[in-house]
Coordinates of C-alpha atoms in Angstrom, one line a residue:
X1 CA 98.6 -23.0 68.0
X2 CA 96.2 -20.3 66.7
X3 CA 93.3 -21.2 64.3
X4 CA 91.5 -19.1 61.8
X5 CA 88.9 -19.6 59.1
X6 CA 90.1 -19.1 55.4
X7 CA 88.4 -19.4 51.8
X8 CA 90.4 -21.4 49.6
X9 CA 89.3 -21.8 46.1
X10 CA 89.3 -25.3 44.8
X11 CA 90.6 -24.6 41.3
X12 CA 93.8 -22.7 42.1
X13 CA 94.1 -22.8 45.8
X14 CA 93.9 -18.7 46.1
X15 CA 93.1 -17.7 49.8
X16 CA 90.6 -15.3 51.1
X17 CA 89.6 -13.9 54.2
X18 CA 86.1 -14.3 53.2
X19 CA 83.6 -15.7 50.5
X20 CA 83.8 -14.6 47.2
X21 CA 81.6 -15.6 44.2
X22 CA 84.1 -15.7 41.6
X23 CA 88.0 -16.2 42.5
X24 CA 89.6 -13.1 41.6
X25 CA 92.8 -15.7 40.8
X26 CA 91.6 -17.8 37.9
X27 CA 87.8 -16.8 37.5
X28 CA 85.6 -19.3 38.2
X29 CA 82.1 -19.0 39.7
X30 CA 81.6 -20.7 43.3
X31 CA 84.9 -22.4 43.5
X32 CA 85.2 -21.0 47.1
X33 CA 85.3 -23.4 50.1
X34 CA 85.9 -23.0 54.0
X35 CA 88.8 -24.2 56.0
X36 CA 90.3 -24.2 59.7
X37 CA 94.0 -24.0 59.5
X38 CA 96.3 -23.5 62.1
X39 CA 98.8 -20.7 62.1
X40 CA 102.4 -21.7 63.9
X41 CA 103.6 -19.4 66.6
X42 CA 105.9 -16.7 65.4
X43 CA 109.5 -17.4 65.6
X44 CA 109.1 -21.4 65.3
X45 CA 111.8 -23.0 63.2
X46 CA 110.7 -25.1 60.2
X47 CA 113.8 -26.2 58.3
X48 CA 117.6 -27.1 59.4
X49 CA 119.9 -27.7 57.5
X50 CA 122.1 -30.1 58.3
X51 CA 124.9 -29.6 55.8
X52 CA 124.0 -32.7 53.5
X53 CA 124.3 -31.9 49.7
X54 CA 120.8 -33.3 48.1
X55 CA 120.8 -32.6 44.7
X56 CA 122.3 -35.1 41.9
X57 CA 123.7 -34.0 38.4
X58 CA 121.3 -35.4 36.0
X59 CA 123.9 -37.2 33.8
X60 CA 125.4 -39.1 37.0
X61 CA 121.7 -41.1 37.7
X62 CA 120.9 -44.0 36.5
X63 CA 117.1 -45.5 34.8
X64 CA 115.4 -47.3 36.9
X65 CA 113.9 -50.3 36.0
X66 CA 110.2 -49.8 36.2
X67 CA 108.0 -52.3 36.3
X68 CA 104.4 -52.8 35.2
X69 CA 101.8 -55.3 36.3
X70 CA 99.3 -56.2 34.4
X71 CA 95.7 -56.5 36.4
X72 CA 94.0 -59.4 34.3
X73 CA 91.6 -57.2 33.0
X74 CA 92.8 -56.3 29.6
X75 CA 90.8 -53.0 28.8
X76 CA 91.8 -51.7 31.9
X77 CA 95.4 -52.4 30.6
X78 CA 95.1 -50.7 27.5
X79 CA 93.9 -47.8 29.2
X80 CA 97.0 -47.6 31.5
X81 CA 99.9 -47.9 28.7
X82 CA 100.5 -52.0 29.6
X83 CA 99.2 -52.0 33.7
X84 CA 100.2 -50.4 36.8
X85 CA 103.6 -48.9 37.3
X86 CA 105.7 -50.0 40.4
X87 CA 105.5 -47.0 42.5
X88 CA 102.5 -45.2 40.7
X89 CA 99.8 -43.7 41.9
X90 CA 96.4 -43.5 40.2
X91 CA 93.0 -41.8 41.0
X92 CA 90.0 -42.9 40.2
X93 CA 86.9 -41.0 39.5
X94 CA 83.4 -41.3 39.0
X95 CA 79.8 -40.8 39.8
X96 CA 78.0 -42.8 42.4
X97 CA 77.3 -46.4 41.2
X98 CA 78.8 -46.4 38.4
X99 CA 81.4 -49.4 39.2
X100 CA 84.2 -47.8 40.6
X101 CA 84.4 -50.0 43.8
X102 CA 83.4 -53.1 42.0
X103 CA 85.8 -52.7 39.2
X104 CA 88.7 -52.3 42.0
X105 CA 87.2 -55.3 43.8
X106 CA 87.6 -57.4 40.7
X107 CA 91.4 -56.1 40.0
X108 CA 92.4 -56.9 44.0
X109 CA 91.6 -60.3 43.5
X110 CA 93.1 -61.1 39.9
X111 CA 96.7 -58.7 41.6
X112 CA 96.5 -60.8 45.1
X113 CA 97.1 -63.5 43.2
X114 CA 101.0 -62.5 43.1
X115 CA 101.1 -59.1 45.1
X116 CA 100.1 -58.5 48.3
X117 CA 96.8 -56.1 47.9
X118 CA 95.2 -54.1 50.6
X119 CA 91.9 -52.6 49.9
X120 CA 91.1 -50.2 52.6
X121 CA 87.2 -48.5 52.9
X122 CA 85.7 -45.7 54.4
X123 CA 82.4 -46.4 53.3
X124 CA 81.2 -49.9 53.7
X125 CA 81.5 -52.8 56.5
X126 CA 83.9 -55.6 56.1
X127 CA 80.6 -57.9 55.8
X128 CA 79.5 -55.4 53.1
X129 CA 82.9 -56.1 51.5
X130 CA 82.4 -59.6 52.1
X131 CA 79.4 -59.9 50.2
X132 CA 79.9 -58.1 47.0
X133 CA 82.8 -60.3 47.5
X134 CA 80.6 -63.4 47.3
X135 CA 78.0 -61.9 44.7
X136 CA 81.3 -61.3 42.2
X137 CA 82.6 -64.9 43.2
X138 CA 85.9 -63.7 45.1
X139 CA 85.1 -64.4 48.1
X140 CA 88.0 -66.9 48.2
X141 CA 90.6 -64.5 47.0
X142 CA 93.6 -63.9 48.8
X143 CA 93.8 -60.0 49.4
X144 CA 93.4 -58.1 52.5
X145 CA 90.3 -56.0 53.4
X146 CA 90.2 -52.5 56.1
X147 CA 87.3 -50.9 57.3
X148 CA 89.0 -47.2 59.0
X149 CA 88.5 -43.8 58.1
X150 CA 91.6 -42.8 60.4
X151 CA 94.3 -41.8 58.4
X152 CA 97.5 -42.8 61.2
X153 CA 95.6 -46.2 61.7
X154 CA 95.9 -46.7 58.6
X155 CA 99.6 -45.8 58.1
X156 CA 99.9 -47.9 60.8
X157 CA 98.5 -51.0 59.2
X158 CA 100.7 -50.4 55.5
X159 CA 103.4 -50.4 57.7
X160 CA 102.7 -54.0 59.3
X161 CA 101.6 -55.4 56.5
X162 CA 103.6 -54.0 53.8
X163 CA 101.5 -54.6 51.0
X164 CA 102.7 -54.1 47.0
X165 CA 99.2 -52.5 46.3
X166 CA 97.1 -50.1 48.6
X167 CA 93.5 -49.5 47.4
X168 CA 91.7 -46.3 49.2
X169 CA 87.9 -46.1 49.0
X170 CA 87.4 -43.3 48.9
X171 CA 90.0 -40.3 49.8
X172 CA 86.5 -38.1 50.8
X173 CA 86.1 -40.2 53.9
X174 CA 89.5 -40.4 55.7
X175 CA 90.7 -37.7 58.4
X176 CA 94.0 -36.7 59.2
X177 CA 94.4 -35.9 63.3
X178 CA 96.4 -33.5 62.8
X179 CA 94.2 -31.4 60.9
X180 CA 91.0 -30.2 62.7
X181 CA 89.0 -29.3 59.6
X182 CA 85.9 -31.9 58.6
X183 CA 86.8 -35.5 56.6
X184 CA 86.4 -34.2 52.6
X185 CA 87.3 -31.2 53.2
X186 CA 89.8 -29.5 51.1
X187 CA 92.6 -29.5 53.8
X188 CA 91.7 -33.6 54.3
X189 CA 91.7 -34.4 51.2
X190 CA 95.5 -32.5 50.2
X191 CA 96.7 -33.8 53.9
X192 CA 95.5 -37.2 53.7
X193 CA 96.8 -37.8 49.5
X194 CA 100.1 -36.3 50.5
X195 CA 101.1 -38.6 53.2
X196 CA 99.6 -41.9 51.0
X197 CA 101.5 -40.6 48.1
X198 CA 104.9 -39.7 50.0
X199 CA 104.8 -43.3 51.4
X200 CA 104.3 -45.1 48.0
X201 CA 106.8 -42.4 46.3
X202 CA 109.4 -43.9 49.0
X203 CA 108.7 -47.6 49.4
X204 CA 107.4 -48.7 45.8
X205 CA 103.4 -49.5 46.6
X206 CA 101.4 -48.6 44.3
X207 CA 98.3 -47.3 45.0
X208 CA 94.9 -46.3 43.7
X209 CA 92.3 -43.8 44.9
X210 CA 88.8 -44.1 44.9
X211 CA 87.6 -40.0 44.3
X212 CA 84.3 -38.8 44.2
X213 CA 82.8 -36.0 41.6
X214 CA 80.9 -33.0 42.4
X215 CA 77.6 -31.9 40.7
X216 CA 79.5 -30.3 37.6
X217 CA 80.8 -33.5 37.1
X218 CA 84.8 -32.4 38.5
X219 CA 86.7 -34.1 40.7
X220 CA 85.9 -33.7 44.1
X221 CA 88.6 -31.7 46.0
X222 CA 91.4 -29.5 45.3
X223 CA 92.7 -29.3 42.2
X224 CA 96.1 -29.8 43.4
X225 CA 95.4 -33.3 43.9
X226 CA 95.0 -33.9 40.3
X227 CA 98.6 -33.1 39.9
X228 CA 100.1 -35.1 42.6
X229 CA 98.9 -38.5 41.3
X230 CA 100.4 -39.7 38.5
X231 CA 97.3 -41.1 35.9
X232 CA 93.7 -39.9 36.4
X233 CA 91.0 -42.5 35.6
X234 CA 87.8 -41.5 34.7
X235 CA 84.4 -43.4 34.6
X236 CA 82.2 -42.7 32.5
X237 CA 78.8 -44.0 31.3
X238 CA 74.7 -43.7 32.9
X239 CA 74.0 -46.1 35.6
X240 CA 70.6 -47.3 33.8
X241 CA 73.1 -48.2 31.2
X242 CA 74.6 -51.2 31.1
X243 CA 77.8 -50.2 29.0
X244 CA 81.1 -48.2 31.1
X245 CA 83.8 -46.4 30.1
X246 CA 87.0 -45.8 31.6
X247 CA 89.0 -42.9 30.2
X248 CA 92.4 -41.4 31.0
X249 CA 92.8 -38.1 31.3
X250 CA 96.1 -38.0 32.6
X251 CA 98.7 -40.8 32.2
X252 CA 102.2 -39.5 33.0
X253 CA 103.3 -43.4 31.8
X254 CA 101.0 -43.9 28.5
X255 CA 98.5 -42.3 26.9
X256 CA 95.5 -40.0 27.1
X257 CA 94.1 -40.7 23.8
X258 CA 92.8 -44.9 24.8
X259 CA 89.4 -46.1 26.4
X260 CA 88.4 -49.2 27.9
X261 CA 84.8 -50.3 27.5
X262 CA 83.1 -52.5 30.0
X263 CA 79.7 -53.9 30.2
X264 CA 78.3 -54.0 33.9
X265 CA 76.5 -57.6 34.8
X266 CA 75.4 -59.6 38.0
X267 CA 78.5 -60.6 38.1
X268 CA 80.8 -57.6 37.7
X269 CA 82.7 -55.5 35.2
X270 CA 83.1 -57.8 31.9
X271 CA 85.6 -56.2 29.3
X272 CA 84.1 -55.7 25.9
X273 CA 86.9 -56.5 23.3
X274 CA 84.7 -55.6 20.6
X275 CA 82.7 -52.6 21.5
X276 CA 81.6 -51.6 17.9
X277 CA 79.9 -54.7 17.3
X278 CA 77.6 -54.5 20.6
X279 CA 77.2 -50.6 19.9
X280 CA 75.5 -51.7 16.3
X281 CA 74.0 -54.9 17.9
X282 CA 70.8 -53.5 18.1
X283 CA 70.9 -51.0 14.9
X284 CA 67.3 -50.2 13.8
X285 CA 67.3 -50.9 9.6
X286 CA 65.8 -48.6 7.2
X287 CA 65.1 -45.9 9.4
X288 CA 65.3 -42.2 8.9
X289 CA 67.7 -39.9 10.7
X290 CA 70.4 -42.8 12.2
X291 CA 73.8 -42.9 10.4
X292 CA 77.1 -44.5 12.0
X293 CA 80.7 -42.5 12.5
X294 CA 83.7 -44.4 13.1
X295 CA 85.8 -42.4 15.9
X296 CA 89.2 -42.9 16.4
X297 CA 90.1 -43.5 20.1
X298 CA 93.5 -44.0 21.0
X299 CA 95.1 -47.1 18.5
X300 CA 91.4 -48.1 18.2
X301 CA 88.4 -47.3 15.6
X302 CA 85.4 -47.7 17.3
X303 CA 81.9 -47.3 15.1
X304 CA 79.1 -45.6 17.3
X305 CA 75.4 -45.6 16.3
X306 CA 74.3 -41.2 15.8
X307 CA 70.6 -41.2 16.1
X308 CA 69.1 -37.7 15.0
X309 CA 65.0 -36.1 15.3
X310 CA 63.8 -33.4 14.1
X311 CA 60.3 -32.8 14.8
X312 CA 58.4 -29.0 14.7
X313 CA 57.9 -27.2 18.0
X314 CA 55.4 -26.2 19.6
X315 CA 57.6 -24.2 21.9
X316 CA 58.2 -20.3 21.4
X317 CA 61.9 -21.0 21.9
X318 CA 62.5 -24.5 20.5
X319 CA 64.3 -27.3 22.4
X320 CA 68.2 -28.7 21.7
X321 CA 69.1 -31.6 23.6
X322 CA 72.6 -33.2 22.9
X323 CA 73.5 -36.7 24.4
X324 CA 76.9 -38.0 23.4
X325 CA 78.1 -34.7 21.7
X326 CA 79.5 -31.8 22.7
X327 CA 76.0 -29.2 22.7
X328 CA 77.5 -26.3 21.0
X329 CA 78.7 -28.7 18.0
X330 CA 75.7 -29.1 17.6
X331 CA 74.8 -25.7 17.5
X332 CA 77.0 -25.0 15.0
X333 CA 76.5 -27.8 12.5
X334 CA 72.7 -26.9 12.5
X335 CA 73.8 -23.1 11.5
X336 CA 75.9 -24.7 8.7
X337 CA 73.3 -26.4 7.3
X338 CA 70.4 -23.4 7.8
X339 CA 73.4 -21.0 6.1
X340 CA 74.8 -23.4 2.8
X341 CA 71.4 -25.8 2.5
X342 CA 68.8 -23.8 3.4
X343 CA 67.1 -26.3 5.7
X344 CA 65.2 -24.5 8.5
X345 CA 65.3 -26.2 11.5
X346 CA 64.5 -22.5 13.3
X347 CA 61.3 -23.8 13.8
X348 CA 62.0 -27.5 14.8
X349 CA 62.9 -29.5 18.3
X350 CA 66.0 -31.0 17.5
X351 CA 67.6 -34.1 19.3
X352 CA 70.7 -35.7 18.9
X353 CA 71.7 -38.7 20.5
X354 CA 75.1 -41.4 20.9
X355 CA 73.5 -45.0 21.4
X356 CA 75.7 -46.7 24.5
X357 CA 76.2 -43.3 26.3
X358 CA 79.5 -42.3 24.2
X359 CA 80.9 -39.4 24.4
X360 CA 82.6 -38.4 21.4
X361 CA 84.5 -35.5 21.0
X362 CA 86.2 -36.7 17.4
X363 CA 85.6 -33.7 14.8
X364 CA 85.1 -36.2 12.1
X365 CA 81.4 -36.8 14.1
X366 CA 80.6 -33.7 12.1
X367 CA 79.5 -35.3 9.1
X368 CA 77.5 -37.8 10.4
X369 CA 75.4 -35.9 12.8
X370 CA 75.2 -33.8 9.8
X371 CA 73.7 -36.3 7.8
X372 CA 71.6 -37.8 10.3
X373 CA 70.0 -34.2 10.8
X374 CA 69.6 -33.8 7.1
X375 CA 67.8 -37.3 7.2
X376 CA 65.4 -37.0 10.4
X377 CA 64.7 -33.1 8.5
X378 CA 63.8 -35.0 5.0
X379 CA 62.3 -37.9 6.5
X380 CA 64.7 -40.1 4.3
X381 CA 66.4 -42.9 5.1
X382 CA 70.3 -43.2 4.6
X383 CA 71.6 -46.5 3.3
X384 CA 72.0 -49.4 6.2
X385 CA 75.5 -50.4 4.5
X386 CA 76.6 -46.3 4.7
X387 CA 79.0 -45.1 7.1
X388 CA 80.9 -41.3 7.1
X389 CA 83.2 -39.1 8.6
X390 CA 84.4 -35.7 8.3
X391 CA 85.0 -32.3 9.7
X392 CA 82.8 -29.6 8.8
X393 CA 83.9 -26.0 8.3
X394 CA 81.9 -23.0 8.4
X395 CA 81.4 -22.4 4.7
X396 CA 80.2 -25.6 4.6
X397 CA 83.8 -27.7 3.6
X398 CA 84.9 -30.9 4.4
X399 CA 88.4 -31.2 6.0
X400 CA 90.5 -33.6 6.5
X401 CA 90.8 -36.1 9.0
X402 CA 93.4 -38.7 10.3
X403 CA 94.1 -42.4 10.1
X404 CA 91.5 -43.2 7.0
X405 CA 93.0 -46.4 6.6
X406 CA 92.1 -47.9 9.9
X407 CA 88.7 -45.8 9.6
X408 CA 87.5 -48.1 6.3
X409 CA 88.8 -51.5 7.8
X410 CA 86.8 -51.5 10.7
X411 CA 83.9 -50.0 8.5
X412 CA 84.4 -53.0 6.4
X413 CA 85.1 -55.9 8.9
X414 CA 81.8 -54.7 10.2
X415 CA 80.3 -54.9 6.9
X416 CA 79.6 -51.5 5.7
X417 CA 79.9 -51.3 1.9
X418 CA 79.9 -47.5 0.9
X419 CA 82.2 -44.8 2.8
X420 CA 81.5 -41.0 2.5
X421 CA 84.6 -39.2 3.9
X422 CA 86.4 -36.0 2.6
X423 CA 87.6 -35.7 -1.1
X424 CA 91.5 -34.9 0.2
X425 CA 91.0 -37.7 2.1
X426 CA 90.5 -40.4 -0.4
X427 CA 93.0 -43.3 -0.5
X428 CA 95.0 -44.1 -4.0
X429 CA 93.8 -47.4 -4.0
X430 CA 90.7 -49.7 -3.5
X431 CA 90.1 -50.7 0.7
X432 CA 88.9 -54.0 0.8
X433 CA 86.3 -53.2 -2.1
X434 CA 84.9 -50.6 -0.4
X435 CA 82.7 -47.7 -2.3
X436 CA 84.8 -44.9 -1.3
X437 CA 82.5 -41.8 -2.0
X438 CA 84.6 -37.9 -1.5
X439 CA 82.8 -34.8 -1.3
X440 CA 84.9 -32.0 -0.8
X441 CA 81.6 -29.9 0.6
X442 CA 78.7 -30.7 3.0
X443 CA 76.5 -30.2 -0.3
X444 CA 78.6 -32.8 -2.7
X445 CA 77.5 -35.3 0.4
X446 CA 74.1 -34.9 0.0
X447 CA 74.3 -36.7 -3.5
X448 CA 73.8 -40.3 -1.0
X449 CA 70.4 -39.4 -0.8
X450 CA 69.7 -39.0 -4.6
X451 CA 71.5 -42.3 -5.0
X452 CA 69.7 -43.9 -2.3
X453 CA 66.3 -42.8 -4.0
X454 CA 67.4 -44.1 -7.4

């Protein structure tokens, strides 16, 4: 067979005969990567058909029974709809260090218990395995370890063994023979997940892979592969941090909308049931420029700590630094409140901040980093027992927001007093004996502050 060298971008898959700085497919910038395929000699059959009818009216097939396991770690559970569907195959992803590999260590040992687990790596030693192993305390567990980066070897050894669960650390460092193009590349990576997947699609394993990010923070790989796994985990979090995240962005068997919270210690992954509580744990009181949202996130409300400064610049062009929210919210909450308050923050360095490395994409964040800006600008501290939430317009309205109910229980199971929301938003009755304050405007909000200086 013939080889070549092609440019494949990694967001569509377009083809190119040579480099090109933006993909004249779908657009994006750098996207283009190098691969040696091999081109099969003209006139070589690649199908025969052999007469056999394949296809199945949809009314004649009956529902399989699908069954999910549960992996003993609870948030990890929620996050997957219940556990991991028979057949199923999930990808991982997430920066270096982070916990991936621990996390999956952890969920081998508690699934080994019934199932027969196989955790394969490209990356470490078995006596590297062993010993986070023995620092986790699972050294005595009952699931099988494979150090090979060879993708038939390890065909070979799922077909021995059989197991129920295959885990693949990481799907950068195997190599398929039959490609000659470099383990991580593009062609690897497709080649490599299409036989794992086939196999598990056929004989019921389910598998997870281990996939590394790039510098933009995407998976690493073609996009394709995205699509041929059936949930896509995502971890999120900073490694100086000691809270994690786990987030789905796809889940063709639950939903995208729940998270898992974790809090990394010497001796693992250890769920955090009650993440509000340890995100307020250390709470500064009476300080200017901090007020609390409660976000919903999935079938859970979750309170997160916004921490706001606004301090003048020395700079010609002053500085914005977002952590936690998305930077051009910010952007455009500070031009609502130059444009219907008058506060000039032209002038000012502004930083915003979500304590435990959060990211919240929730509009209802709008009002609180609102008011925590207004309060870092004034210098004035916003009540301790205070909590808010609420969209904010462009003219300077509140808008509505969903599931207000669950919103003011958790505010007041965590002992939060007065609630500032949206005035459509207020509830017929009483919650709990909460102060329910509406404002139907980000400047009927700011009458908080004149109460708290009375």
């Amino acid at each position: 067979m013939k080889t070549k060298s092609v440019y494949v971008c990694s967001e569509c898959g377009y083809r190119s005969a040579k480099w090109l700085g933006k993909c004249t497919s779908c657009g994006e910038w750098n996207t283009f990567n190098e691969e040696i395929i091999e081109e099969k000699a003209k006139g070589a059959r690649t199908y025969t058909d052999d007469g056999i009818i394949r296809s199945e009216k949809i009314g004649d097939l009956g529902m399989p029974d699908y069954i999910r396991v549960r992996t003993g770690v609870g948030e990890l559970d929620r996050v997957l709809g219940g556990g991991f569907v028979t057949g199923s195959v999930v990808l991982a992803a997430g920066e270096p260090g982070i916990g991936k590999s621990t996390l999956l260590m952890q969920i081998s040992a508690s699934v080994g218990k019934e199932y027969k687990v196989l955790y394969v790596s490209g990356e470490e030693s078995k006596w590297q395995l062993k010993y986070r192993a023995k620092r986790l305390g699972l050294d005595s567990s009952d699931f099988y370890i494979l150090t090979e980066t060879n993708m038939g070897r390890i065909m070979s050894e799922i077909e021995k063994i059989g197991p129920d669960f295959l885990i693949l650390d990481s799907i950068q460092t195997v190599y398929d023979e039959a490609s000659s193009s470099t383990p991580g590349s593009m062609t690897q990576v497709r080649e490599s997940s299409a036989r794992i997947i086939n196999h598990a699609k056929n004989c019921g394993m389910t598998v997870i892979i281990v996939g590394h990010v790039n510098k933009e923070g995407g998976i690493a790989g073609p996009k394709v592969l995205e699509h041929m796994v059936d949930a896509v985990l995502y971890f999120e979090g900073e490694r100086r941090e000691s809270f994690r995240i786990i987030r789905a962005i796809k889940n063709r068997y639950g939903s995208t909308g729940e998270i898992g919270v974790f809090s990394m210690t010497d001796k693992g992954l250890e769920e955090v049931e009650n993440p509000s509580e340890m995100l307020l744990s250390s709470r500064p009181e009476g300080v200017s420029g901090n007020c609390p949202a409660c976000v919903i996130e999935g079938t859970r409300p979750i309170i997160a700590e916004i921490q706001a400064l606004s301090a003048k610049s020395f700079l010609q062009a002053p500085k914005r630094v977002s952590n936690g929210i998305e930077y051009n919210r910010l952007c455009l909450i500070l031009a609502v409140l130059e444009k219907r308050l008058g506060l000039r923050f032209s002038g000012d360095d502004v930083y915003l901040n979500v304590i435990g490395g959060l990211s919240l994409d929730d509009p209802s964040c709008d009002l609180p980093v609102a008011l925590a800006l207004i309060s870092s600008k004034n210098d004035r501290p916003i009540d301790d027992k205070l909590i808010a939430f609420g969209e904010i317009g462009l003219s300077g309205e509140l808008r509505l927001v969903g599931d207000v109910e669950r919103r003011i229980k958790e505010a007041v199971r965590l002992g939060f007093t007065t609630v500032v929301m949206p005035k459509g938003n207020m509830p017929k009755a009483s919650v709990n004996g909460a102060q329910i304050i509406g404002a139907g405007s980000i400047y009927e909000a700011l009458k908080i502050f004149r109460q708290s200086s009375e």
